[in-house]
mmCIF file of C-alpha atoms in Angstrom:
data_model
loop_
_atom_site.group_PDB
_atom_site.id
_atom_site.type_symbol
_atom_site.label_atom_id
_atom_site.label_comp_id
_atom_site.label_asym_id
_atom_site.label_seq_id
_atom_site.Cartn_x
_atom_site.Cartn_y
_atom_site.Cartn_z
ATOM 1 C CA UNK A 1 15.406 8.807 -4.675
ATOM 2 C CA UNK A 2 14.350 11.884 -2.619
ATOM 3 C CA UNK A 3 16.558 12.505 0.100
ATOM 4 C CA UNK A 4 14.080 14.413 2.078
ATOM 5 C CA UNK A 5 11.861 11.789 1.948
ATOM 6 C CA UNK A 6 13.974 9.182 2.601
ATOM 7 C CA UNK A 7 15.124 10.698 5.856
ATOM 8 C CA UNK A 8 11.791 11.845 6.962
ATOM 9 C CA UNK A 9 10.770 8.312 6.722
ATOM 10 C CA UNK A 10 12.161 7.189 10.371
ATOM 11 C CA UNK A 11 13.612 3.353 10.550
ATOM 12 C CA UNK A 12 11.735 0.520 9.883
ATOM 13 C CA UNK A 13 13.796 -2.195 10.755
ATOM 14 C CA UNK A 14 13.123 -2.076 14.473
ATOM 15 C CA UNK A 15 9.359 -3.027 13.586
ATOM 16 C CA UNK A 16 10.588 -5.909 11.275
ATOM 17 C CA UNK A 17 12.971 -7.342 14.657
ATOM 18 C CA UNK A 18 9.763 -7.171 16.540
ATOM 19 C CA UNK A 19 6.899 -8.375 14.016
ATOM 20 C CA UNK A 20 9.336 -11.353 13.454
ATOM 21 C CA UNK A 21 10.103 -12.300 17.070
ATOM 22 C CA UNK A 22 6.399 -12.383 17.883
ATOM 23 C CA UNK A 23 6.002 -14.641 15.161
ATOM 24 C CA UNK A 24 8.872 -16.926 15.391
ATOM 25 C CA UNK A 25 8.104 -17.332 18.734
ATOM 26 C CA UNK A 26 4.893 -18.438 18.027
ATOM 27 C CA UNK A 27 5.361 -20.887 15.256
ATOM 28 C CA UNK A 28 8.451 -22.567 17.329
ATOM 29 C CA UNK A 29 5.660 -23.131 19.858
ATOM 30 C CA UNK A 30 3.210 -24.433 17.257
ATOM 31 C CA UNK A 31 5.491 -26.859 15.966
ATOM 32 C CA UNK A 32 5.790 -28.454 18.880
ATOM 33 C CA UNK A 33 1.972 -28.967 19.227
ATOM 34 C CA UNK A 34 1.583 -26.705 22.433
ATOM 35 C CA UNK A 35 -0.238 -24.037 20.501
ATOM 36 C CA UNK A 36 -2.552 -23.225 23.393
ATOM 37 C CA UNK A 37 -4.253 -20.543 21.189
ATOM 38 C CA UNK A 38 -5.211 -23.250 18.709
ATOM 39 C CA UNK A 39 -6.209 -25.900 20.670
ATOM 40 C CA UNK A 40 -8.216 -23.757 22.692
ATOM 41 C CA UNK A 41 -9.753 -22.810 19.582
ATOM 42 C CA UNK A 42 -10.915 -25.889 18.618
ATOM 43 C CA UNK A 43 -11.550 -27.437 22.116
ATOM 44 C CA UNK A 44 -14.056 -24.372 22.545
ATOM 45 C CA UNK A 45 -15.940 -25.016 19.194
ATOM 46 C CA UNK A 46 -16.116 -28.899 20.490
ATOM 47 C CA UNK A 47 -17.839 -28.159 23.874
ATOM 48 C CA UNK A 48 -20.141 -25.849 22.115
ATOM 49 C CA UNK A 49 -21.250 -28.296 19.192
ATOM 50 C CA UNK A 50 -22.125 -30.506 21.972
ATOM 51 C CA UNK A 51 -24.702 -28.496 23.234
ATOM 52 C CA UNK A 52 -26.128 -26.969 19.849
ATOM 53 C CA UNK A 53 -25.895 -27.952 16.000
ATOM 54 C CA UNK A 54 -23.135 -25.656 14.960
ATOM 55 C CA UNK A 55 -23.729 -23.791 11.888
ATOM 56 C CA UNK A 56 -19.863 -22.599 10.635
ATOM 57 C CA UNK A 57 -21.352 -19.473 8.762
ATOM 58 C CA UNK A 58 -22.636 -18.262 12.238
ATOM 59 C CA UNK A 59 -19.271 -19.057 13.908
ATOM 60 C CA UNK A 60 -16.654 -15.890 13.641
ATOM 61 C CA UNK A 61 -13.367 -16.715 15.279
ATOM 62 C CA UNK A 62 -10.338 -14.122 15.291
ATOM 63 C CA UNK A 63 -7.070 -14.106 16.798
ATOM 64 C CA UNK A 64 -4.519 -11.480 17.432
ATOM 65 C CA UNK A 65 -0.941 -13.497 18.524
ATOM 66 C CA UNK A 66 0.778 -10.736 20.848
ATOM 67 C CA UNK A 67 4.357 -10.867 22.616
ATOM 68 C CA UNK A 68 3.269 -10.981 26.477
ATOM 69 C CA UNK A 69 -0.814 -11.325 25.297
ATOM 70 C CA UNK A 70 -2.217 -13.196 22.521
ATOM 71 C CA UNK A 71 -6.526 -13.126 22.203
ATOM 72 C CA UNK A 72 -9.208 -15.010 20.896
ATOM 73 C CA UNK A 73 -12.035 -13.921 20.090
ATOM 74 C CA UNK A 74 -15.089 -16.656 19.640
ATOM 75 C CA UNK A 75 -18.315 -14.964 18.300
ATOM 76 C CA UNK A 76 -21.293 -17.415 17.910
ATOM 77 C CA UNK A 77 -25.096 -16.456 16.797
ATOM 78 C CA UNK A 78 -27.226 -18.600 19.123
ATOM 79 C CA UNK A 79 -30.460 -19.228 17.948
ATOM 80 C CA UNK A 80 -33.280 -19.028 20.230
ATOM 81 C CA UNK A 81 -34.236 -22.244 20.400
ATOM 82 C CA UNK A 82 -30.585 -24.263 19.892
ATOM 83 C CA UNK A 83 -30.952 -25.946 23.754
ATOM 84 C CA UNK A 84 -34.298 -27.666 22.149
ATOM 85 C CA UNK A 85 -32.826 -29.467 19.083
ATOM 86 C CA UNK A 86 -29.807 -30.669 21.112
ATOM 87 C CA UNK A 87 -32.397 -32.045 23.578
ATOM 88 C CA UNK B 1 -17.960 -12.894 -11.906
ATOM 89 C CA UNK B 2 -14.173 -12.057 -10.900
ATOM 90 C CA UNK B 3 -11.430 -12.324 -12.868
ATOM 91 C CA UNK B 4 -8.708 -14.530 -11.804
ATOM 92 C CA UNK B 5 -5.169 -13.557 -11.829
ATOM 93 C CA UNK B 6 -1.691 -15.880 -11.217
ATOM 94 C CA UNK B 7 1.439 -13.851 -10.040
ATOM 95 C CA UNK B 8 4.422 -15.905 -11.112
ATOM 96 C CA UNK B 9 7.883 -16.453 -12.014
ATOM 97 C CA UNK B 10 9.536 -19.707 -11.678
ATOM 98 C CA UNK B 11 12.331 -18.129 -9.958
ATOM 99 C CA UNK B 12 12.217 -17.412 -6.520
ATOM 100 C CA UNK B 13 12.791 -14.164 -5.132
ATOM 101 C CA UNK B 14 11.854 -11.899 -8.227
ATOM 102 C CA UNK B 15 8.957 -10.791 -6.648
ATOM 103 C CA UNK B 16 5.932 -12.320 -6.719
ATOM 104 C CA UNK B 17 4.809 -11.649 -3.506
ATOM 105 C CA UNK B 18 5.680 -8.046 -3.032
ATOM 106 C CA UNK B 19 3.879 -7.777 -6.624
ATOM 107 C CA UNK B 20 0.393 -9.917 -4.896
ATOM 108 C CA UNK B 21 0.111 -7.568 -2.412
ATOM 109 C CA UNK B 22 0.997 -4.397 -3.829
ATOM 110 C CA UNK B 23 -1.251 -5.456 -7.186
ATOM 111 C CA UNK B 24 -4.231 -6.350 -4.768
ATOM 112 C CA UNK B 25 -3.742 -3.617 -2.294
ATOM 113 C CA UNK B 26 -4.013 -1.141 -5.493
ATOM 114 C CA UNK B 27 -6.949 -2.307 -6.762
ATOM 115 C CA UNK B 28 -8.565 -2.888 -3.772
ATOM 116 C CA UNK B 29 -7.902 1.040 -3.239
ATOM 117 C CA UNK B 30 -9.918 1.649 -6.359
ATOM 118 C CA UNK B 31 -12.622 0.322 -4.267
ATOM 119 C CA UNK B 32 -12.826 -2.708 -6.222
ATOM 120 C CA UNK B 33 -13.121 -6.036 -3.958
ATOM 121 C CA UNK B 34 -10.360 -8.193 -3.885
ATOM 122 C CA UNK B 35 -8.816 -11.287 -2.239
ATOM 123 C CA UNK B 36 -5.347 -12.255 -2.354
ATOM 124 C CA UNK B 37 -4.259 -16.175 -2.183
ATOM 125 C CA UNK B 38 -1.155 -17.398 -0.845
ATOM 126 C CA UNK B 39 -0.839 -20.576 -2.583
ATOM 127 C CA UNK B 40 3.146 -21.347 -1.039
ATOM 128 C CA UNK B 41 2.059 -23.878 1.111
ATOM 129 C CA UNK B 42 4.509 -24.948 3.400
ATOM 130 C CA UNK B 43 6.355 -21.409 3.100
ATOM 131 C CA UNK B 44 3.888 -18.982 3.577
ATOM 132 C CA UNK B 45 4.753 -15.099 3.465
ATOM 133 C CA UNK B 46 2.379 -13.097 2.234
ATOM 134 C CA UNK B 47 0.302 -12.952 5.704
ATOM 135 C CA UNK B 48 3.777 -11.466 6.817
ATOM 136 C CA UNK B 49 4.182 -8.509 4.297
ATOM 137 C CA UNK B 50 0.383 -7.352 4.405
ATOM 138 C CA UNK B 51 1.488 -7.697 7.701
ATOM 139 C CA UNK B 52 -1.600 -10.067 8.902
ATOM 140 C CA UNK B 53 0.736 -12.689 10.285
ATOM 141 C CA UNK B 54 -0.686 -12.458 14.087
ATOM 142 C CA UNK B 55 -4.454 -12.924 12.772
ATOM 143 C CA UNK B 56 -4.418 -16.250 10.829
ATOM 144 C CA UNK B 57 -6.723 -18.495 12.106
ATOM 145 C CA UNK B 58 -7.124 -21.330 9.646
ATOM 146 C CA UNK B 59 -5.773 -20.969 6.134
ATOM 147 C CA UNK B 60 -6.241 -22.503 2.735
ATOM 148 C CA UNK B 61 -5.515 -26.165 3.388
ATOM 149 C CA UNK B 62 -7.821 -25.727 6.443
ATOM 150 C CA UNK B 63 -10.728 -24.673 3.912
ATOM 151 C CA UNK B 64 -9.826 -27.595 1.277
ATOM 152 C CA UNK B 65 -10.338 -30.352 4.174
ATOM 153 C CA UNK B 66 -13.175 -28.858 4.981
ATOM 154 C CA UNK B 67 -12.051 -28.216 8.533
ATOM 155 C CA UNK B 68 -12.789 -24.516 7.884
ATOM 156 C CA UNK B 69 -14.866 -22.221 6.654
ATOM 157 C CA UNK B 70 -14.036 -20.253 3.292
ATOM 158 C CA UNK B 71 -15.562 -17.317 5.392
ATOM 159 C CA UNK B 72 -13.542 -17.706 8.281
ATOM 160 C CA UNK B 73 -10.098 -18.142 6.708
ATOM 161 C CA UNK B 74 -10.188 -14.884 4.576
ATOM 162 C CA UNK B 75 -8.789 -12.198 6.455
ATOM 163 C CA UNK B 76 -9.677 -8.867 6.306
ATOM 164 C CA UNK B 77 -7.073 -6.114 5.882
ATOM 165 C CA UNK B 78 -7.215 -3.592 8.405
ATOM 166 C CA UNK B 79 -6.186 -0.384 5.905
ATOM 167 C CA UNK B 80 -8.310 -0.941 3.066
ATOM 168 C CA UNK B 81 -11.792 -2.818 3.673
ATOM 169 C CA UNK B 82 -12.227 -4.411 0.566
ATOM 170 C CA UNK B 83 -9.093 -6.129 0.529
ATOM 171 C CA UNK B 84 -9.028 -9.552 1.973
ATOM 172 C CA UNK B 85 -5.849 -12.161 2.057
ATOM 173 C CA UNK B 86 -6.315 -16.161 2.080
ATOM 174 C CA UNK B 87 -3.494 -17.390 3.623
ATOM 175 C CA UNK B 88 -1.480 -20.648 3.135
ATOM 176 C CA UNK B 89 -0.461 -22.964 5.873
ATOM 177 C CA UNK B 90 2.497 -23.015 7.101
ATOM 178 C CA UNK B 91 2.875 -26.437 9.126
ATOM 179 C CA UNK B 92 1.535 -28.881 6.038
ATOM 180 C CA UNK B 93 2.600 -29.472 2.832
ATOM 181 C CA UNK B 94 2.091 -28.969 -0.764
ATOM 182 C CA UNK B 95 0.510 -32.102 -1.039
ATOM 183 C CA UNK B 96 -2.440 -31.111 0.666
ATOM 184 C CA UNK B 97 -3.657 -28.840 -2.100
ATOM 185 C CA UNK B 98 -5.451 -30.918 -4.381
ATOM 186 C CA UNK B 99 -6.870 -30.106 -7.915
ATOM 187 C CA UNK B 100 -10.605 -30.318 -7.127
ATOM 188 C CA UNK B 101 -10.421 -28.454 -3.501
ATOM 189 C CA UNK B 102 -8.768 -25.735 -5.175
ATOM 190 C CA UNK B 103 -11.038 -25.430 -8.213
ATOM 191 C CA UNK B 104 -14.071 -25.859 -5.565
ATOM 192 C CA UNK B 105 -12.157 -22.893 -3.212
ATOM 193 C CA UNK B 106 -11.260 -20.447 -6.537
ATOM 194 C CA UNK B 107 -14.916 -20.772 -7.753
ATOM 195 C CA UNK B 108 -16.342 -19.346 -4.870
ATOM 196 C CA UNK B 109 -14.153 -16.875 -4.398
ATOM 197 C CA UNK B 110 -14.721 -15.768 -8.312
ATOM 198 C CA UNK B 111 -18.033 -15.270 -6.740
ATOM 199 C CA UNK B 112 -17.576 -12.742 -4.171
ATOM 200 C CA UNK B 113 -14.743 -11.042 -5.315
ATOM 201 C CA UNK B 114 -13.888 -9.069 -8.221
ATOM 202 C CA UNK B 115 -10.251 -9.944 -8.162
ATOM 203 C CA UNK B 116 -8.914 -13.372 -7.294
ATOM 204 C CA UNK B 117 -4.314 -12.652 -7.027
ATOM 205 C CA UNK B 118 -3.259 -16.294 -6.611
ATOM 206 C CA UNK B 119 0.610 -15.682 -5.626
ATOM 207 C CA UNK B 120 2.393 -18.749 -7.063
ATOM 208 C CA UNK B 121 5.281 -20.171 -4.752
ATOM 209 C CA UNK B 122 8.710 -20.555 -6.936
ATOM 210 C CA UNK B 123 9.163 -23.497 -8.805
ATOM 211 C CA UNK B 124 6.803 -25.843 -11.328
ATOM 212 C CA UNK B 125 5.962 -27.792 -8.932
ATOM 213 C CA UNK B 126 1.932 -28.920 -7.766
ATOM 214 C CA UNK B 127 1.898 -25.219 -6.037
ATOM 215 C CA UNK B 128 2.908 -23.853 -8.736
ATOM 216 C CA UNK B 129 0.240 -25.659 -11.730
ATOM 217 C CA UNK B 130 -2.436 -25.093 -9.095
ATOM 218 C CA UNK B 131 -1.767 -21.913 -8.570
ATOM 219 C CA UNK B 132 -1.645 -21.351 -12.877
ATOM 220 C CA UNK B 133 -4.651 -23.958 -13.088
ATOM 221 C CA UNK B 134 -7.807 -21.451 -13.238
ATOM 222 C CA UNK B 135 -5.997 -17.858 -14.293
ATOM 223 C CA UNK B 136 -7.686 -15.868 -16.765
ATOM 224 C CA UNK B 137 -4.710 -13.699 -16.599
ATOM 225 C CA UNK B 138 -0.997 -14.311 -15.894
ATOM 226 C CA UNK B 139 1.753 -12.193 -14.639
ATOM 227 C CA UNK B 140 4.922 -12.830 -14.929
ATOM 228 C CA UNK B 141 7.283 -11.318 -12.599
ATOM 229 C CA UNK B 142 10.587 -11.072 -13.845
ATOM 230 C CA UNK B 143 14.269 -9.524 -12.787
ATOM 231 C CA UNK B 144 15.939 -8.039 -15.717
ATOM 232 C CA UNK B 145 19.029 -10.630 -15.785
ATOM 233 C CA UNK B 146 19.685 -14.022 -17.205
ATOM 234 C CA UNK B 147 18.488 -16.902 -14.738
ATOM 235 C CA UNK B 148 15.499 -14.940 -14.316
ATOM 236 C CA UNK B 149 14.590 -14.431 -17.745
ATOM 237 C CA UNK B 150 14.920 -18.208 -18.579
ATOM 238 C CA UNK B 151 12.475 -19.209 -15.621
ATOM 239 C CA UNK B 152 9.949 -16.847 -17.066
ATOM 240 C CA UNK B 153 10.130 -18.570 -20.691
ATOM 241 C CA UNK B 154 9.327 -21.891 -18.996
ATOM 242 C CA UNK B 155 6.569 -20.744 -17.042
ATOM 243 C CA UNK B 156 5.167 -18.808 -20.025
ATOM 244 C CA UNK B 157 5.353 -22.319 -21.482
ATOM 245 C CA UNK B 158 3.418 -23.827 -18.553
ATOM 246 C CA UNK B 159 1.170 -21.033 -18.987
ATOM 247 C CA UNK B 160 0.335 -22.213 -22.555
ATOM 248 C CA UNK B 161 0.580 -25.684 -21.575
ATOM 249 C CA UNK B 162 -0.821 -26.881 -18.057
ATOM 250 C CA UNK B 163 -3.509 -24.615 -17.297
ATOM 251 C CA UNK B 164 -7.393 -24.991 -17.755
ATOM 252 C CA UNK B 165 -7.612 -22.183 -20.757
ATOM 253 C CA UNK B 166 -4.878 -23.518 -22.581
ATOM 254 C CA UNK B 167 -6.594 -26.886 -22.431
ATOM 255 C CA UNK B 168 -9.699 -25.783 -23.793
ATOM 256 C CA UNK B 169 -7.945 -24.535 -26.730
ATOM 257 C CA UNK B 170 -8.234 -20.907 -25.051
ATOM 258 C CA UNK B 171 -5.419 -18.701 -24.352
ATOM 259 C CA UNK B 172 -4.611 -17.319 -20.686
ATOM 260 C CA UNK B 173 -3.692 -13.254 -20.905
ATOM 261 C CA UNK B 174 -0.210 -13.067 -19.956
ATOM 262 C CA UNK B 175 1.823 -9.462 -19.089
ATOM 263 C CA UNK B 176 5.238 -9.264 -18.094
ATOM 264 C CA UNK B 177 6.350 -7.074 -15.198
ATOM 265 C CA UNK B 178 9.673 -6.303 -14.879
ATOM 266 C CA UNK B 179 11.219 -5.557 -11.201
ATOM 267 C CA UNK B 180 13.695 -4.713 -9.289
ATOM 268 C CA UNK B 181 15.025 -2.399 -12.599
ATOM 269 C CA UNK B 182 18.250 -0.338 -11.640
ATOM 270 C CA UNK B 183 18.170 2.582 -13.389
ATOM 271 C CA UNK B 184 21.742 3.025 -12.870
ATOM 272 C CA UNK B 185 22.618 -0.136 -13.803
ATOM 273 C CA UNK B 186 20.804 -0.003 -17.434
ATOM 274 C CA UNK B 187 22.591 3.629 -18.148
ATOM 275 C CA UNK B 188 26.081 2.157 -17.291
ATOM 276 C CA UNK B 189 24.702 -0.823 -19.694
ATOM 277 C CA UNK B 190 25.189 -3.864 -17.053
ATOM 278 C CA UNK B 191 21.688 -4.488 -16.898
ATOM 279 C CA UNK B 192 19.979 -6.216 -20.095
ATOM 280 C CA UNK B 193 17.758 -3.898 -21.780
ATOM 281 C CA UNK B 194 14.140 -3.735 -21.521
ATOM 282 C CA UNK B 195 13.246 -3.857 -25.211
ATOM 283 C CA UNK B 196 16.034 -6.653 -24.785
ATOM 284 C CA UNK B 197 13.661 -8.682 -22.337
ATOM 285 C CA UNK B 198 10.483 -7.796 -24.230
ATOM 286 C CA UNK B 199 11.779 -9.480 -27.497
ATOM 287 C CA UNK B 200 13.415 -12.434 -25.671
ATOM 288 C CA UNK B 201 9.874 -13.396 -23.812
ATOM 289 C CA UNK B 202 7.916 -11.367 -26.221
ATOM 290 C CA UNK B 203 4.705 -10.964 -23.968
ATOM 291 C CA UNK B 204 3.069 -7.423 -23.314
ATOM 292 C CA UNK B 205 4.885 -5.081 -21.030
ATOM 293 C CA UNK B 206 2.296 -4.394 -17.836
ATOM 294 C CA UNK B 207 5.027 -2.471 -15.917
ATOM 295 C CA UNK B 208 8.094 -2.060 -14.992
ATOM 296 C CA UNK B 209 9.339 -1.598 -11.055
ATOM 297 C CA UNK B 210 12.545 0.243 -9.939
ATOM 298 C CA UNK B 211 14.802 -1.207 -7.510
ATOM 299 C CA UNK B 212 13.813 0.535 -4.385
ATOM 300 C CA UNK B 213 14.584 0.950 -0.596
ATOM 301 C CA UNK B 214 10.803 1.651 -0.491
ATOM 302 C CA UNK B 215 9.844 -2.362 -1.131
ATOM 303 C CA UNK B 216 12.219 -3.264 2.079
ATOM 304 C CA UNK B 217 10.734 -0.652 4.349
ATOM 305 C CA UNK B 218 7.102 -1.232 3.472
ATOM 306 C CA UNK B 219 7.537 -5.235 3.985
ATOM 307 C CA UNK B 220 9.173 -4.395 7.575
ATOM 308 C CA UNK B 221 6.620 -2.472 8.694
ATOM 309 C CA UNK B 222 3.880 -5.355 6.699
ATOM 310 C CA UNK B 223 2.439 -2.976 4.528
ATOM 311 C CA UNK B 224 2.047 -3.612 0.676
ATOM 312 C CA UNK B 225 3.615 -1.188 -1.237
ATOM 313 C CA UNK B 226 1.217 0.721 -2.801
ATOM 314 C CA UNK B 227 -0.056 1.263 0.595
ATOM 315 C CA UNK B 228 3.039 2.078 2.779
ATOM 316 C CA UNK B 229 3.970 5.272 1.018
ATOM 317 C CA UNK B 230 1.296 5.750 -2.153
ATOM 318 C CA UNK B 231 4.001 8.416 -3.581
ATOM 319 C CA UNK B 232 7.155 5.964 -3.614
ATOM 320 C CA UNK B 233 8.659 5.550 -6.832
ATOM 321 C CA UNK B 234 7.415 1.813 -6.728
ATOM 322 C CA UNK B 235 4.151 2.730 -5.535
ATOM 323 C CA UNK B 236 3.234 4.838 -8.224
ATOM 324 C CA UNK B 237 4.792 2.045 -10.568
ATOM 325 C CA UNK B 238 2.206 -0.245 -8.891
ATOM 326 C CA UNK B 239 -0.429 1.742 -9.779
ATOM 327 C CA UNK B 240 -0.152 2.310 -13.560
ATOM 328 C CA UNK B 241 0.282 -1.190 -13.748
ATOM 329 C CA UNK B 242 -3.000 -1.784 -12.188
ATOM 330 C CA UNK B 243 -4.358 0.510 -14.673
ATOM 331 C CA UNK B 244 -2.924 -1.522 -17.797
ATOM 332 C CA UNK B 245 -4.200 -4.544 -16.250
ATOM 333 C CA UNK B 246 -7.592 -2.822 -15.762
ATOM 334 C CA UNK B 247 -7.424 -1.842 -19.848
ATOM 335 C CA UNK B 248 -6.033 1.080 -20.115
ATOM 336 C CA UNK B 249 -3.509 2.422 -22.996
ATOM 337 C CA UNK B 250 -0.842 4.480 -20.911
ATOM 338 C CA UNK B 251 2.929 4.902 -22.148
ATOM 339 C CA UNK B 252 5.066 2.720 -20.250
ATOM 340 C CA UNK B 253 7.687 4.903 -17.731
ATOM 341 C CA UNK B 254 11.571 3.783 -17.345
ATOM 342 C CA UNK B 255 12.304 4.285 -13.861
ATOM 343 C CA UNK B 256 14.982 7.100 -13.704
ATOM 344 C CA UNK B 257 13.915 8.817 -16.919
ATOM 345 C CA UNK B 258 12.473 11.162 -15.152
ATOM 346 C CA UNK B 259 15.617 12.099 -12.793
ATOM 347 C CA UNK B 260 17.036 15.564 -12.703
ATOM 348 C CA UNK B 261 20.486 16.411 -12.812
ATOM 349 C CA UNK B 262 21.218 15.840 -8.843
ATOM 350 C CA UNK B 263 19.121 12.196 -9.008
ATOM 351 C CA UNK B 264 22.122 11.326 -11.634
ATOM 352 C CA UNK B 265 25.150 12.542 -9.293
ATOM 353 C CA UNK B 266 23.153 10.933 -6.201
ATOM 354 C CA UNK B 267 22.308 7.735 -8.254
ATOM 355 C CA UNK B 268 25.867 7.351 -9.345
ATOM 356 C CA UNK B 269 27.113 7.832 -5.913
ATOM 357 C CA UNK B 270 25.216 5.454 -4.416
ATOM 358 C CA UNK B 271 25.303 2.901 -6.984
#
């Protein structure tokens, strides 16, 4: 191996710690069914198919678990006249 | 119409997964589009080194109950856009996979992809066949040393046995690639032999990987390895096996062959 390199490189443990406390910490939680990020996932995609016929191909859903933060993002196409069919 | 690929072994910790994601990332640096399937349900890990683990949101048993969409499990990578992972889950078990929702789920990813990876968990167990079940092409990852070696020849059974090719009287493509190869080790002559392997399991050499620091750093940091440094010693390994896979007629490489006379007193010493 190239020495140089291999110093240049900079450690890379630290970054495995973290990655894996972030996600132990989260699947600890999950396991014990208080996944917050989950359930609001799905309680969000109930309330809305309540309201409109839900077509899953229109639906984009994306997390990002964080440490102190964790997001969801819920993107839905809305057709124009999804209130009427409901009705 | 993609081509489907199973990355296996039989033995556990040979491999596989570093070889899934470095394999995929490669290709899907080539520009080609390419999705790689975690099929260890249970025991997923390769959403941890493509380093996607904070973005699953549903994963493959999710899309075989049909409580997901195959659009909305597949993750894309951040790096490389054409490379997409399909992760397993992590809180059910194997038993969830089932022969027809995973001939239903590879199908239509044959169709959007040109590259389907399915990495095989250890084992020869349902995760295992159903990972095999639909390859067109098989790799088989294997450590030069004994255990190893064994585990392979049974899969490469299974391989001629279990899946849907061999049952239509067709033959899955099989390549062996050899990792974790200590160039040190094979010059003091404590490591078996590559020509040694290659008659043993005698199935085409794709490539062979040295044992590197590289493959630990780049799964810390959740990068495949072809992607964490593309000059790394296994990197560059990665990517003439991608080109054999791909067709073409290159020499193989031995790791250390190449070294100079301070990569032998440096190898020694640290060996």
């Amino acid at each position: 191996m190239n020495l140089f390199r291999f110093f240049s490189k900079g450690q890379s443990a630290p970054a495995a710690r973290e990655r894996l406390q972030v996600l132990l910490a989260h699947e600890r939680a999950a396991t014990g069914d208080v996944d917050l990020v989950n359930k609001l996932r799905d309680e969000i995609l109930k309330a809305i198919s309540k309201h409109m016929q839900v077509d899953d191909e229109k639906v984009s859903i994306k997390m990002e678990r964080g440490a102190q933060v964790s997001t969801l993002a819920v993107d839905i196409e809305i057709p124009f006249d999804a209130g009427k069919k409901a009705a | 119409m993609g081509k489907v690929i199973v990355v296996t072994s039989g033995k556990g910790g040979v491999g596989k997964t570093t070889s899934s994601a470095a394999l995929g990332a490669a290709l899907a640096q080539n520009g080609e589009k390419v999705v790689v399937v975690d099929f260890d349900v249970g025991l997923r890990n390769l959403d941890l080194v493509m380093g996607a683990e904070r973005r699953v949101v549903y994963d493959l048993v999710n899309v075989i109950q049909g409580e997901a969409k195959l659009t909305q499990a597949l993750i894309r990578d951040k790096r490389v856009e054409t490379l997409y992972l399909l992760p397993a889950s992590q809180t059910r078990d194997k038993d969830n996979l089932t022969p027809e929702g995973v001939e239903k789920v590879i199908a239509a990813l044959k169709n959007a992809f040109d590259w389907v990876i399915c990495d095989s968990p250890a084992g020869i167990e349902r995760g295992a066949t159903l990972a095999m079940r639909h390859a067109d092409i098989a790799i088989v990852v294997t450590n030069p040393e004994v255990s190893s070696v064994r585990d392979s020849d049974r899969i490469i059974g299974l391989l001629d046995s279990k899946t849907l090719k061999a049952e239509n009287g067709e033959r899955v493509e099989k390549h062996l690639l050899l990792t974790r190869y200590d160039a040190v080790r094979a010059e003091r002559g404590d490591m078996l032999k590559v020509d040694d392997v290659l008659e043993i399991l005698s199935i085409p050499l794709l490539g062979i990987i040295p044992e590197s620091m590289d493959v630990l750093r780049a799964s810390n940091v959740g990068a495949p390895v072809t992607l964490a440094d593309t000059r790394s010693a296994p990197a560059l390994a990665y990517f003439e096996a991608t080109r054999r896979l791909k067709g073409e007629n290159l020499p193989i490489t031995i790791p250390g062959d190449k070294r100079g006379f301070f990569g032998k007193i440096f190898g020694r010493k640290a060996a």
